[in-house]
Amino acid sequence: MRICMVSDFFYPSIGGVEEHIFNLAQMLLKRGHKVIILTHCYNDCKGVRYLTNGLKVYYLPIKVFYNQSVLPTMICNVPLIRSVLLREQIEIVHAHSAFSSLAHESILIGSLLGLKTVFTDHSLFGFADLSAVFTNKMLELDLGAVSHCICVSHVGKENTVLRARVPKEKVSVIPNAVDTAFFIPDPSQRPNDGLINIVLASRLVYRKGIDLSASIIPRFKQMPHVKFIIVGDGPKRGLLEEIREKANMQDRVEIVGAVEHARVRDYLVKGHIFVNTSLTEAYCMAIVEAAACGLQVVSTRVGGIPEVLPEDLIILTEPEVDSIYEGLLKALRRLNNCKYKRFTNEVNRTSAPNGGGDEVRFPKTKHKSSRKRLNQRLSKRSNAINNFTVTKNTRNEFMSSDSESILCPYKCNERVASLYNWENITERTEKVYNHIMLEPPSSLGGILYSYLHGDVWPILLAISMVHLFLRFLEYIRPGRFMEKAREWPRRD
């Protein structure tokens, strides 16, 4: 099959949608399909570029209008999109993200050209605010003519069916995945001086709950062995920097800024706990990557997050400051409990009765000095453990009922690998492609009738104009005479 994936969000931009498109395209290429990417230009990134395994990317010369999306004109971009689809002999147009204007235009143009269309929704929307009402209506109009729709979670499917009024039979649930071979744990990168690193990696925007994070950070001012590592950039970065200054925590709150996705693991493996404070999320890739790296995950219970990871790999909280703070304290108590157990086991080994199998024996000539050095070492470890305590320093506090054991980081990686892998995601996406390829082509009347589902009659005028424009372009530059793009040589 010949597939064109379209979205305003792609490299060099960094995010979950960009990562999903790239990985899915790579897997489809490995399975013998023809895949290209269609997006707008990014600064000096223009024209046609080739990425890994010959993945062809068209950076169209279209300026960004707002929030990395192009201006939705429906008409102006028709010649460019038509030319790419015909030159590459595309059969399926796969659009991504409801925020992408280019994706919506490509769905319309692909449908009018007689191509199959698929849309993947990566986000959740509300129903009350003005922006959500407008976006939901536009999505309802576009998804009326789409061949099939994919959501990344069951909550996302329910949300899409309700707000876009799409028949549930046309919606499939295919989650994201993570490359667990890349996001492998490395406990040696964690600090061994008694410091606990809490990592936050996301876009610093409102819907990611950065305001909640800014309210939580000052509460750890009296815990000198807790440090925050914040990876990402956005309009809320100034708020975090202001809170850091007011709390006088410059040495304990590190704001890294935007980094390439390939470097995210370098910061994850340094952490003990990963916190996600999103206010809305269809599927959070960041928590899956953090769990694959062996971190304890603390996340808000919103959207599709509860169905992403099993209970023993995540601590769910309400999207409130107090609830998230309690979740972080619970994760800290788990760390303390784990360290306390290791400490008591070592003490028991040294204090085992004569003849015990776990007794540590020393040569008689060095018994006292060795015993003294061991006691000193255990004393230092005990003091370090005491510094980790969040509440009262008592054995009962360490062994409290909410201090479950922590899974081995490598076990966490294995669990995530068994739940999410790109091979399985690609196979399920191929089934969707095969299903829609068997459907009969839609006529112009059928496409116009599908747009009536949104009860916006004037939209028929715009669609008719796009159709007439396509017929005009076909007249002055017939598709059968258009030069076809060269194929990238494949290796067997």
Coordinates of C-alpha atoms in Angstrom, one line a residue:
M1 CA 0.0 0.0 0.0
R2 CA 1.0 3.6 -0.6
I3 CA 0.3 5.8 2.4
C4 CA 0.6 9.5 3.0
M5 CA 0.7 10.6 6.7
V6 CA -0.3 14.2 7.1
S7 CA 0.0 16.5 10.1
D8 CA 1.2 20.0 11.1
F9 CA 3.2 18.4 13.9
F10 CA 6.3 16.6 12.8
Y11 CA 10.1 16.9 13.2
P12 CA 11.9 19.1 14.0
S13 CA 9.0 19.7 16.3
I14 CA 9.0 17.4 19.4
G15 CA 6.0 15.7 20.9
G16 CA 3.9 12.6 21.2
V17 CA 2.2 13.0 17.8
E18 CA 5.5 13.5 16.1
E19 CA 7.0 10.5 17.7
H20 CA 3.9 8.3 16.9
I21 CA 3.9 9.3 13.2
F22 CA 7.7 8.7 12.8
N23 CA 7.7 5.3 14.5
L24 CA 4.6 4.1 12.7
A25 CA 6.0 5.1 9.4
Q26 CA 9.2 3.3 10.1
M27 CA 7.5 0.1 10.9
L28 CA 5.3 0.3 7.8
L29 CA 8.4 0.9 5.7
K30 CA 9.9 -2.3 7.2
R31 CA 6.8 -4.2 6.3
G32 CA 7.1 -3.2 2.6
H33 CA 4.7 -0.3 2.3
K34 CA 5.4 3.0 0.6
V35 CA 5.1 5.8 3.2
I36 CA 5.6 9.6 2.9
I37 CA 5.0 12.4 5.4
L38 CA 3.3 15.7 4.5
T39 CA 3.7 18.7 6.8
H40 CA 4.5 22.4 6.6
C41 CA 8.0 24.0 6.6
Y42 CA 9.9 24.7 9.8
N43 CA 12.2 27.7 9.5
D44 CA 15.0 26.5 7.2
C45 CA 13.5 23.0 6.9
K46 CA 11.9 23.2 3.5
G47 CA 11.4 21.1 0.4
V48 CA 11.9 17.3 0.4
R49 CA 13.9 15.6 3.0
Y50 CA 14.8 11.9 3.5
L51 CA 15.0 10.5 7.0
T52 CA 15.8 7.0 8.4
N53 CA 15.2 4.1 6.0
G54 CA 14.3 6.4 3.2
L55 CA 11.3 8.0 4.8
K56 CA 10.4 10.9 2.5
V57 CA 9.1 14.1 4.1
Y58 CA 7.5 17.0 2.2
Y59 CA 7.9 20.3 4.0
L60 CA 5.4 22.4 2.1
P61 CA 6.1 26.1 1.8
I62 CA 3.1 27.1 4.0
K63 CA 3.6 29.6 6.9
V64 CA 2.4 28.8 10.4
F65 CA -0.7 30.7 11.5
Y66 CA -1.1 29.7 15.2
N67 CA 0.4 27.1 17.5
Q68 CA 2.3 25.3 14.8
S69 CA -0.8 25.0 12.6
V70 CA -1.4 26.5 9.2
L71 CA -4.2 28.8 8.4
P72 CA -7.3 26.7 7.4
T73 CA -8.2 28.1 3.9
M74 CA -9.6 24.9 2.2
I75 CA -8.6 26.4 -1.2
C76 CA -5.1 27.8 -1.2
N77 CA -3.2 24.6 -0.4
V78 CA -5.2 22.4 -2.9
P79 CA -2.6 22.6 -5.8
L80 CA 0.3 21.6 -3.5
I81 CA -1.5 18.7 -1.7
R82 CA -3.0 17.4 -5.0
S83 CA 0.4 17.4 -6.7
V84 CA 2.1 15.4 -3.9
L85 CA -0.7 12.9 -3.7
L86 CA -0.7 12.3 -7.5
R87 CA 3.1 12.2 -7.9
E88 CA 3.5 9.7 -5.1
Q89 CA 0.4 7.6 -6.4
I90 CA -1.0 7.6 -2.9
E91 CA -3.8 5.2 -2.0
I92 CA -4.5 6.1 1.7
V93 CA -4.3 9.5 3.3
H94 CA -3.7 9.1 7.1
A95 CA -4.2 12.4 9.0
H96 CA -3.2 12.9 12.6
S97 CA -4.3 15.3 15.3
A98 CA -7.5 17.3 15.5
F99 CA -5.4 20.5 16.0
S100 CA -3.9 20.2 12.6
S101 CA -5.5 22.3 9.9
L102 CA -3.3 20.6 7.2
A103 CA -4.7 17.2 8.3
H104 CA -8.3 18.3 7.9
E105 CA -7.7 19.8 4.4
S106 CA -5.9 16.7 3.3
I107 CA -8.8 14.5 4.3
L108 CA -11.2 16.6 2.2
I109 CA -8.9 16.7 -0.8
G110 CA -8.1 13.0 -0.6
S111 CA -11.8 12.1 -0.4
L112 CA -12.5 14.3 -3.5
L113 CA -9.7 12.6 -5.3
G114 CA -11.2 9.2 -4.6
L115 CA -8.6 8.1 -2.0
K116 CA -9.2 6.3 1.2
T117 CA -8.8 8.4 4.3
V118 CA -8.0 7.6 7.9
F119 CA -7.9 9.9 10.9
T120 CA -6.1 9.3 14.2
D121 CA -7.3 11.4 17.1
H122 CA -4.6 12.0 19.8
S123 CA -6.4 14.3 22.1
L124 CA -9.5 14.8 24.3
F125 CA -11.8 17.8 24.0
G126 CA -14.4 19.3 26.3
F127 CA -17.9 20.4 25.3
A128 CA -18.5 23.7 27.1
D129 CA -15.9 26.3 26.1
L130 CA -16.1 28.2 22.8
S131 CA -12.9 26.8 21.3
A132 CA -14.1 23.2 22.0
V133 CA -17.5 23.9 20.4
F134 CA -15.8 25.2 17.2
T135 CA -13.2 22.4 17.1
N136 CA -15.9 19.7 17.7
K137 CA -18.1 21.0 14.9
M138 CA -15.2 21.1 12.4
L139 CA -14.2 17.6 13.5
E140 CA -17.8 16.5 13.0
L141 CA -17.8 17.8 9.5
D142 CA -14.5 16.3 8.5
L143 CA -15.0 12.8 10.1
G144 CA -18.3 12.5 8.3
A145 CA -16.5 11.7 5.0
V146 CA -13.5 9.8 6.5
S147 CA -13.2 6.1 5.8
H148 CA -12.2 5.1 9.3
C149 CA -11.1 6.8 12.6
I150 CA -8.5 5.6 15.1
C151 CA -8.3 6.7 18.8
V152 CA -5.4 6.0 21.2
S153 CA -7.6 5.0 24.2
H154 CA -11.1 3.8 25.0
V155 CA -11.8 7.1 26.7
G156 CA -10.6 8.8 23.6
K157 CA -13.0 6.7 21.5
E158 CA -16.0 7.6 23.7
N159 CA -15.0 11.3 23.5
T160 CA -14.7 11.3 19.7
V161 CA -17.9 9.4 19.2
L162 CA -19.8 11.9 21.4
R163 CA -18.4 15.1 20.2
A164 CA -18.0 14.3 16.5
R165 CA -21.1 12.0 16.2
V166 CA -19.1 9.3 14.4
P167 CA -20.7 5.9 14.3
K168 CA -18.8 3.7 16.8
E169 CA -18.4 1.0 14.1
K170 CA -16.1 3.4 12.2
V171 CA -13.8 4.0 15.2
S172 CA -11.0 1.6 16.4
V173 CA -8.8 1.8 19.5
I174 CA -5.1 1.5 18.7
P175 CA -2.8 2.8 21.5
N176 CA 0.6 4.3 21.1
A177 CA 3.8 2.3 21.8
V178 CA 7.3 2.9 23.1
D179 CA 10.6 1.6 21.9
T180 CA 11.6 -0.3 25.1
A181 CA 14.9 -1.3 23.5
F182 CA 15.9 2.4 23.6
F183 CA 14.2 3.4 26.9
I184 CA 16.1 0.9 29.0
P185 CA 16.8 1.6 32.7
D186 CA 20.3 2.6 33.9
P187 CA 20.3 2.8 37.8
S188 CA 24.0 3.7 37.7
Q189 CA 23.0 7.2 36.5
R190 CA 21.0 7.9 39.6
P191 CA 22.7 9.9 42.4
N192 CA 24.2 7.8 45.1
D193 CA 24.6 10.6 47.7
G194 CA 21.1 10.4 49.1
L195 CA 19.5 12.7 46.5
I196 CA 16.1 11.8 45.1
N197 CA 15.3 13.2 41.6
I198 CA 11.8 13.9 40.5
V199 CA 11.5 14.3 36.7
L200 CA 8.8 16.2 34.8
A201 CA 8.9 16.0 31.0
S202 CA 6.2 17.6 28.9
R203 CA 5.3 20.8 27.0
L204 CA 5.1 23.6 29.5
V205 CA 1.5 24.6 28.6
Y206 CA -1.7 25.0 30.6
R207 CA -3.3 21.7 29.6
K208 CA -0.3 19.8 30.9
G209 CA -1.1 21.1 34.4
I210 CA 2.1 23.2 34.8
D211 CA 0.2 25.5 37.2
L212 CA -0.3 22.5 39.5
S213 CA 3.4 21.7 39.2
A214 CA 4.3 25.3 40.1
S215 CA 2.2 25.0 43.3
I216 CA 3.7 21.6 44.3
I217 CA 7.4 22.4 44.0
P218 CA 7.5 24.9 46.9
R219 CA 6.1 22.3 49.2
F220 CA 9.4 20.4 49.0
K221 CA 11.5 23.3 50.1
Q222 CA 12.0 21.7 53.6
M223 CA 13.1 18.4 52.0
P224 CA 16.8 19.1 51.0
H225 CA 17.3 15.7 49.4
V226 CA 14.5 16.1 46.8
K227 CA 15.4 17.7 43.5
F228 CA 13.2 18.5 40.4
I229 CA 14.4 18.0 36.8
I230 CA 12.0 19.7 34.3
V231 CA 12.4 18.8 30.7
G232 CA 10.5 20.8 28.1
D233 CA 9.6 24.3 27.0
G234 CA 6.6 26.4 26.5
P235 CA 4.7 29.6 27.6
K236 CA 4.6 28.4 31.2
R237 CA 8.3 28.2 31.6
G238 CA 8.4 31.7 33.0
L239 CA 6.0 30.7 35.8
L240 CA 8.2 27.8 36.9
E241 CA 11.3 30.1 36.9
E242 CA 9.4 32.6 39.0
I243 CA 8.4 30.0 41.5
R244 CA 11.9 28.7 41.7
E245 CA 13.2 32.1 42.5
K246 CA 10.5 32.9 45.1
A247 CA 11.1 29.5 46.9
N248 CA 14.9 30.0 46.7
M249 CA 15.3 26.6 45.2
Q250 CA 17.6 27.5 42.3
D251 CA 20.0 24.6 43.1
R252 CA 17.1 22.0 43.5
V253 CA 14.9 22.9 40.4
E254 CA 16.7 22.3 37.1
I255 CA 14.8 23.5 34.0
V256 CA 16.5 21.9 31.1
G257 CA 14.3 23.3 28.3
A258 CA 13.4 21.6 25.0
V259 CA 15.5 18.6 24.1
E260 CA 15.5 16.1 21.2
H261 CA 13.5 13.0 21.8
A262 CA 16.6 10.9 21.5
R263 CA 18.0 12.7 24.6
V264 CA 14.9 12.3 26.8
R265 CA 16.1 9.0 28.1
D266 CA 19.3 10.6 29.4
Y267 CA 17.3 12.6 31.8
L268 CA 14.7 9.9 32.7
V269 CA 17.4 7.4 33.9
K270 CA 18.7 10.0 36.3
G271 CA 15.3 10.1 38.1
H272 CA 13.6 8.0 40.8
I273 CA 10.1 9.4 40.4
F274 CA 8.3 10.7 37.3
V275 CA 5.3 13.1 37.8
N276 CA 2.7 14.0 35.2
T277 CA 0.1 16.7 36.1
S278 CA -1.9 16.8 32.9
L279 CA -5.4 18.2 33.0
T280 CA -6.5 16.3 30.0
E281 CA -4.8 13.5 28.1
A282 CA -6.0 10.8 25.7
Y283 CA -2.8 8.8 26.0
C284 CA 0.4 9.9 27.7
M285 CA 3.5 8.7 26.0
A286 CA 5.7 10.3 28.7
I287 CA 4.5 8.0 31.5
V288 CA 5.1 4.9 29.4
E289 CA 8.6 6.0 28.6
A290 CA 9.3 6.8 32.2
A291 CA 7.9 3.4 33.3
A292 CA 10.1 1.7 30.7
C293 CA 13.1 3.4 32.3
G294 CA 12.2 2.0 35.7
L295 CA 10.8 5.2 37.4
Q296 CA 7.9 5.3 39.8
V297 CA 5.1 7.1 38.0
V298 CA 2.8 9.6 39.7
S299 CA 0.1 10.9 37.4
T300 CA -3.3 12.6 37.5
R301 CA -6.3 10.4 36.9
V302 CA -7.6 12.1 33.8
G303 CA -8.7 11.0 30.3
G304 CA -7.2 7.7 29.2
I305 CA -4.3 7.6 31.6
P306 CA -5.9 5.1 34.0
E307 CA -6.0 2.5 31.2
V308 CA -2.4 3.0 30.1
L309 CA -0.4 1.4 32.9
P310 CA -1.3 -1.3 35.4
E311 CA -1.8 -0.3 39.1
D312 CA 1.6 -1.6 40.3
L313 CA 3.4 0.7 37.8
I314 CA 1.6 4.0 38.5
I315 CA 0.2 6.1 41.4
L316 CA -3.0 7.8 40.3
T317 CA -4.1 11.1 41.9
E318 CA -6.8 13.7 41.3
P319 CA -5.8 16.8 39.3
E320 CA -5.5 18.8 42.6
V321 CA -2.4 20.1 44.3
D322 CA -3.0 18.2 47.6
S323 CA -3.7 14.9 45.9
I324 CA -0.6 15.1 43.6
Y325 CA 1.5 16.1 46.7
E326 CA 0.2 13.0 48.6
G327 CA 1.0 10.8 45.6
L328 CA 4.6 12.1 45.5
L329 CA 4.9 11.5 49.3
K330 CA 3.7 7.9 48.7
A331 CA 6.3 7.4 46.1
L332 CA 9.0 8.8 48.5
R333 CA 7.8 6.4 51.2
R334 CA 8.2 3.5 48.8
L335 CA 11.8 4.6 48.2
N336 CA 12.4 4.9 51.9
N337 CA 10.8 1.5 52.6
C338 CA 13.0 -0.1 49.9
K339 CA 16.2 1.5 51.3
Y340 CA 15.2 0.6 54.9
K341 CA 14.8 -3.0 54.0
R342 CA 18.2 -3.1 52.3
F343 CA 19.7 -1.4 55.4
T344 CA 18.1 -3.8 57.9
N345 CA 19.0 -6.9 55.8
E346 CA 22.7 -5.8 55.9
V347 CA 22.5 -5.2 59.7
N348 CA 21.0 -8.6 60.2
R349 CA 23.7 -10.2 58.2
T350 CA 26.4 -8.6 60.3
S351 CA 24.6 -9.4 63.6
A352 CA 23.7 -13.0 62.8
P353 CA 24.4 -15.6 65.6
N354 CA 27.5 -17.8 65.4
G355 CA 27.0 -20.6 63.0
G356 CA 24.4 -18.6 61.0
G357 CA 24.5 -19.0 57.3
D358 CA 24.4 -15.2 56.7
E359 CA 27.2 -14.3 59.2
V360 CA 30.0 -12.1 57.9
R361 CA 33.3 -13.7 59.0
F362 CA 36.6 -11.9 59.1
P363 CA 40.2 -13.1 59.7
K364 CA 41.0 -12.9 63.4
T365 CA 43.9 -10.5 62.8
K366 CA 41.6 -8.0 61.1
H367 CA 38.3 -8.7 62.9
K368 CA 38.1 -5.5 65.0
S369 CA 39.2 -3.1 62.3
S370 CA 37.0 -4.6 59.7
R371 CA 34.1 -4.7 62.0
K372 CA 34.7 -1.1 62.9
R373 CA 34.8 -0.1 59.2
L374 CA 31.6 -2.0 58.5
N375 CA 29.8 -0.4 61.4
Q376 CA 30.9 3.0 60.2
R377 CA 29.7 2.3 56.7
L378 CA 26.3 1.1 58.0
S379 CA 26.1 4.1 60.2
K380 CA 26.5 6.4 57.2
R381 CA 23.9 4.5 55.3
S382 CA 21.5 4.8 58.3
N383 CA 22.1 8.6 58.4
A384 CA 21.5 8.9 54.7
I385 CA 18.3 6.9 55.0
N386 CA 17.2 9.2 57.8
N387 CA 17.6 12.2 55.5
F388 CA 15.1 10.6 53.1
T389 CA 12.2 10.5 55.6
V390 CA 9.2 12.6 54.7
T391 CA 7.3 12.4 58.0
K392 CA 8.3 11.0 61.4
N393 CA 11.5 8.9 61.4
T394 CA 10.0 5.7 62.8
R395 CA 10.1 2.1 61.7
N396 CA 6.3 2.2 61.6
E397 CA 6.3 5.1 59.2
F398 CA 8.7 3.2 56.8
M399 CA 6.6 0.1 57.0
S400 CA 3.2 1.8 56.6
S401 CA 0.5 0.1 54.6
D402 CA 0.8 2.4 51.6
S403 CA 4.5 1.7 51.2
E404 CA 4.4 -1.1 48.7
S405 CA 7.5 -2.6 47.3
I406 CA 9.1 -1.1 44.2
L407 CA 9.5 -3.3 41.1
C408 CA 13.0 -3.8 39.7
P409 CA 13.6 -1.2 36.9
Y410 CA 14.4 -4.0 34.5
K411 CA 11.2 -5.8 35.4
C412 CA 9.3 -2.6 34.7
N413 CA 10.9 -2.4 31.3
E414 CA 9.8 -6.0 30.5
R415 CA 6.3 -5.3 31.7
V416 CA 6.0 -2.3 29.4
A417 CA 7.5 -4.2 26.5
S418 CA 4.8 -6.9 26.9
L419 CA 2.1 -4.3 26.9
Y420 CA 3.2 -1.9 24.1
N421 CA 5.3 -2.6 21.1
W422 CA 5.3 -1.1 17.6
E423 CA 5.0 -4.5 15.9
N424 CA 1.6 -5.0 17.4
I425 CA 0.5 -1.5 16.8
T426 CA 1.5 -1.7 13.1
E427 CA -0.3 -5.0 12.6
R428 CA -3.5 -3.5 14.0
T429 CA -3.1 -0.4 11.8
E430 CA -2.6 -2.6 8.7
K431 CA -5.9 -4.3 9.5
V432 CA -7.6 -0.9 9.3
Y433 CA -5.9 -0.2 6.0
N434 CA -6.9 -3.5 4.5
H435 CA -10.5 -3.1 5.7
I436 CA -11.0 0.3 4.1
M437 CA -9.3 -0.7 0.9
L438 CA -12.2 -3.3 0.4
E439 CA -14.8 -0.6 0.7
P440 CA -16.4 0.8 -2.5
P441 CA -15.3 4.3 -3.6
S442 CA -17.4 7.2 -2.5
S443 CA -19.2 9.3 -5.1
L444 CA -19.3 13.2 -5.0
G445 CA -23.0 12.9 -4.0
G446 CA -22.1 10.6 -1.1
I447 CA -19.3 12.9 0.1
L448 CA -21.6 15.9 0.0
Y449 CA -24.3 14.0 1.8
S450 CA -21.9 12.9 4.5
Y451 CA -21.1 16.6 5.2
L452 CA -24.8 17.3 5.8
H453 CA -24.5 15.2 8.9
G454 CA -23.0 18.3 10.6
D455 CA -26.1 20.4 9.9
V456 CA -23.9 23.2 8.5
W457 CA -25.4 23.7 5.0
P458 CA -23.0 26.5 3.9
I459 CA -20.1 24.0 4.1
L460 CA -21.5 22.4 0.9
L461 CA -20.6 25.6 -1.0
A462 CA -16.9 25.4 0.1
I463 CA -16.7 21.7 -0.7
S464 CA -18.2 22.3 -4.1
M465 CA -15.6 25.1 -4.7
V466 CA -12.8 22.7 -3.8
H467 CA -14.2 20.1 -6.2
L468 CA -14.4 22.6 -9.1
F469 CA -10.9 23.7 -8.3
L470 CA -9.7 20.2 -8.5
R471 CA -11.5 19.7 -11.9
F472 CA -9.8 22.9 -13.1
L473 CA -6.4 21.7 -12.1
E474 CA -7.0 18.3 -13.7
Y475 CA -7.9 20.2 -16.9
I476 CA -4.8 22.4 -17.0
R477 CA -2.4 19.7 -15.6
P478 CA -3.9 16.2 -16.0
G479 CA -2.7 13.7 -13.4
R480 CA -1.9 11.0 -16.0
F481 CA 0.7 13.3 -17.5
M482 CA 2.2 14.3 -14.2
E483 CA 5.8 13.0 -13.6
K484 CA 5.8 10.3 -11.0
A485 CA 8.2 10.4 -8.1
R486 CA 11.1 8.0 -8.0
E487 CA 11.0 5.1 -5.6
W488 CA 13.6 4.8 -2.9
P489 CA 15.7 1.7 -3.5
R490 CA 14.8 -1.0 -0.9
R491 CA 17.1 -3.4 0.6
D492 CA 16.0 -7.1 0.9

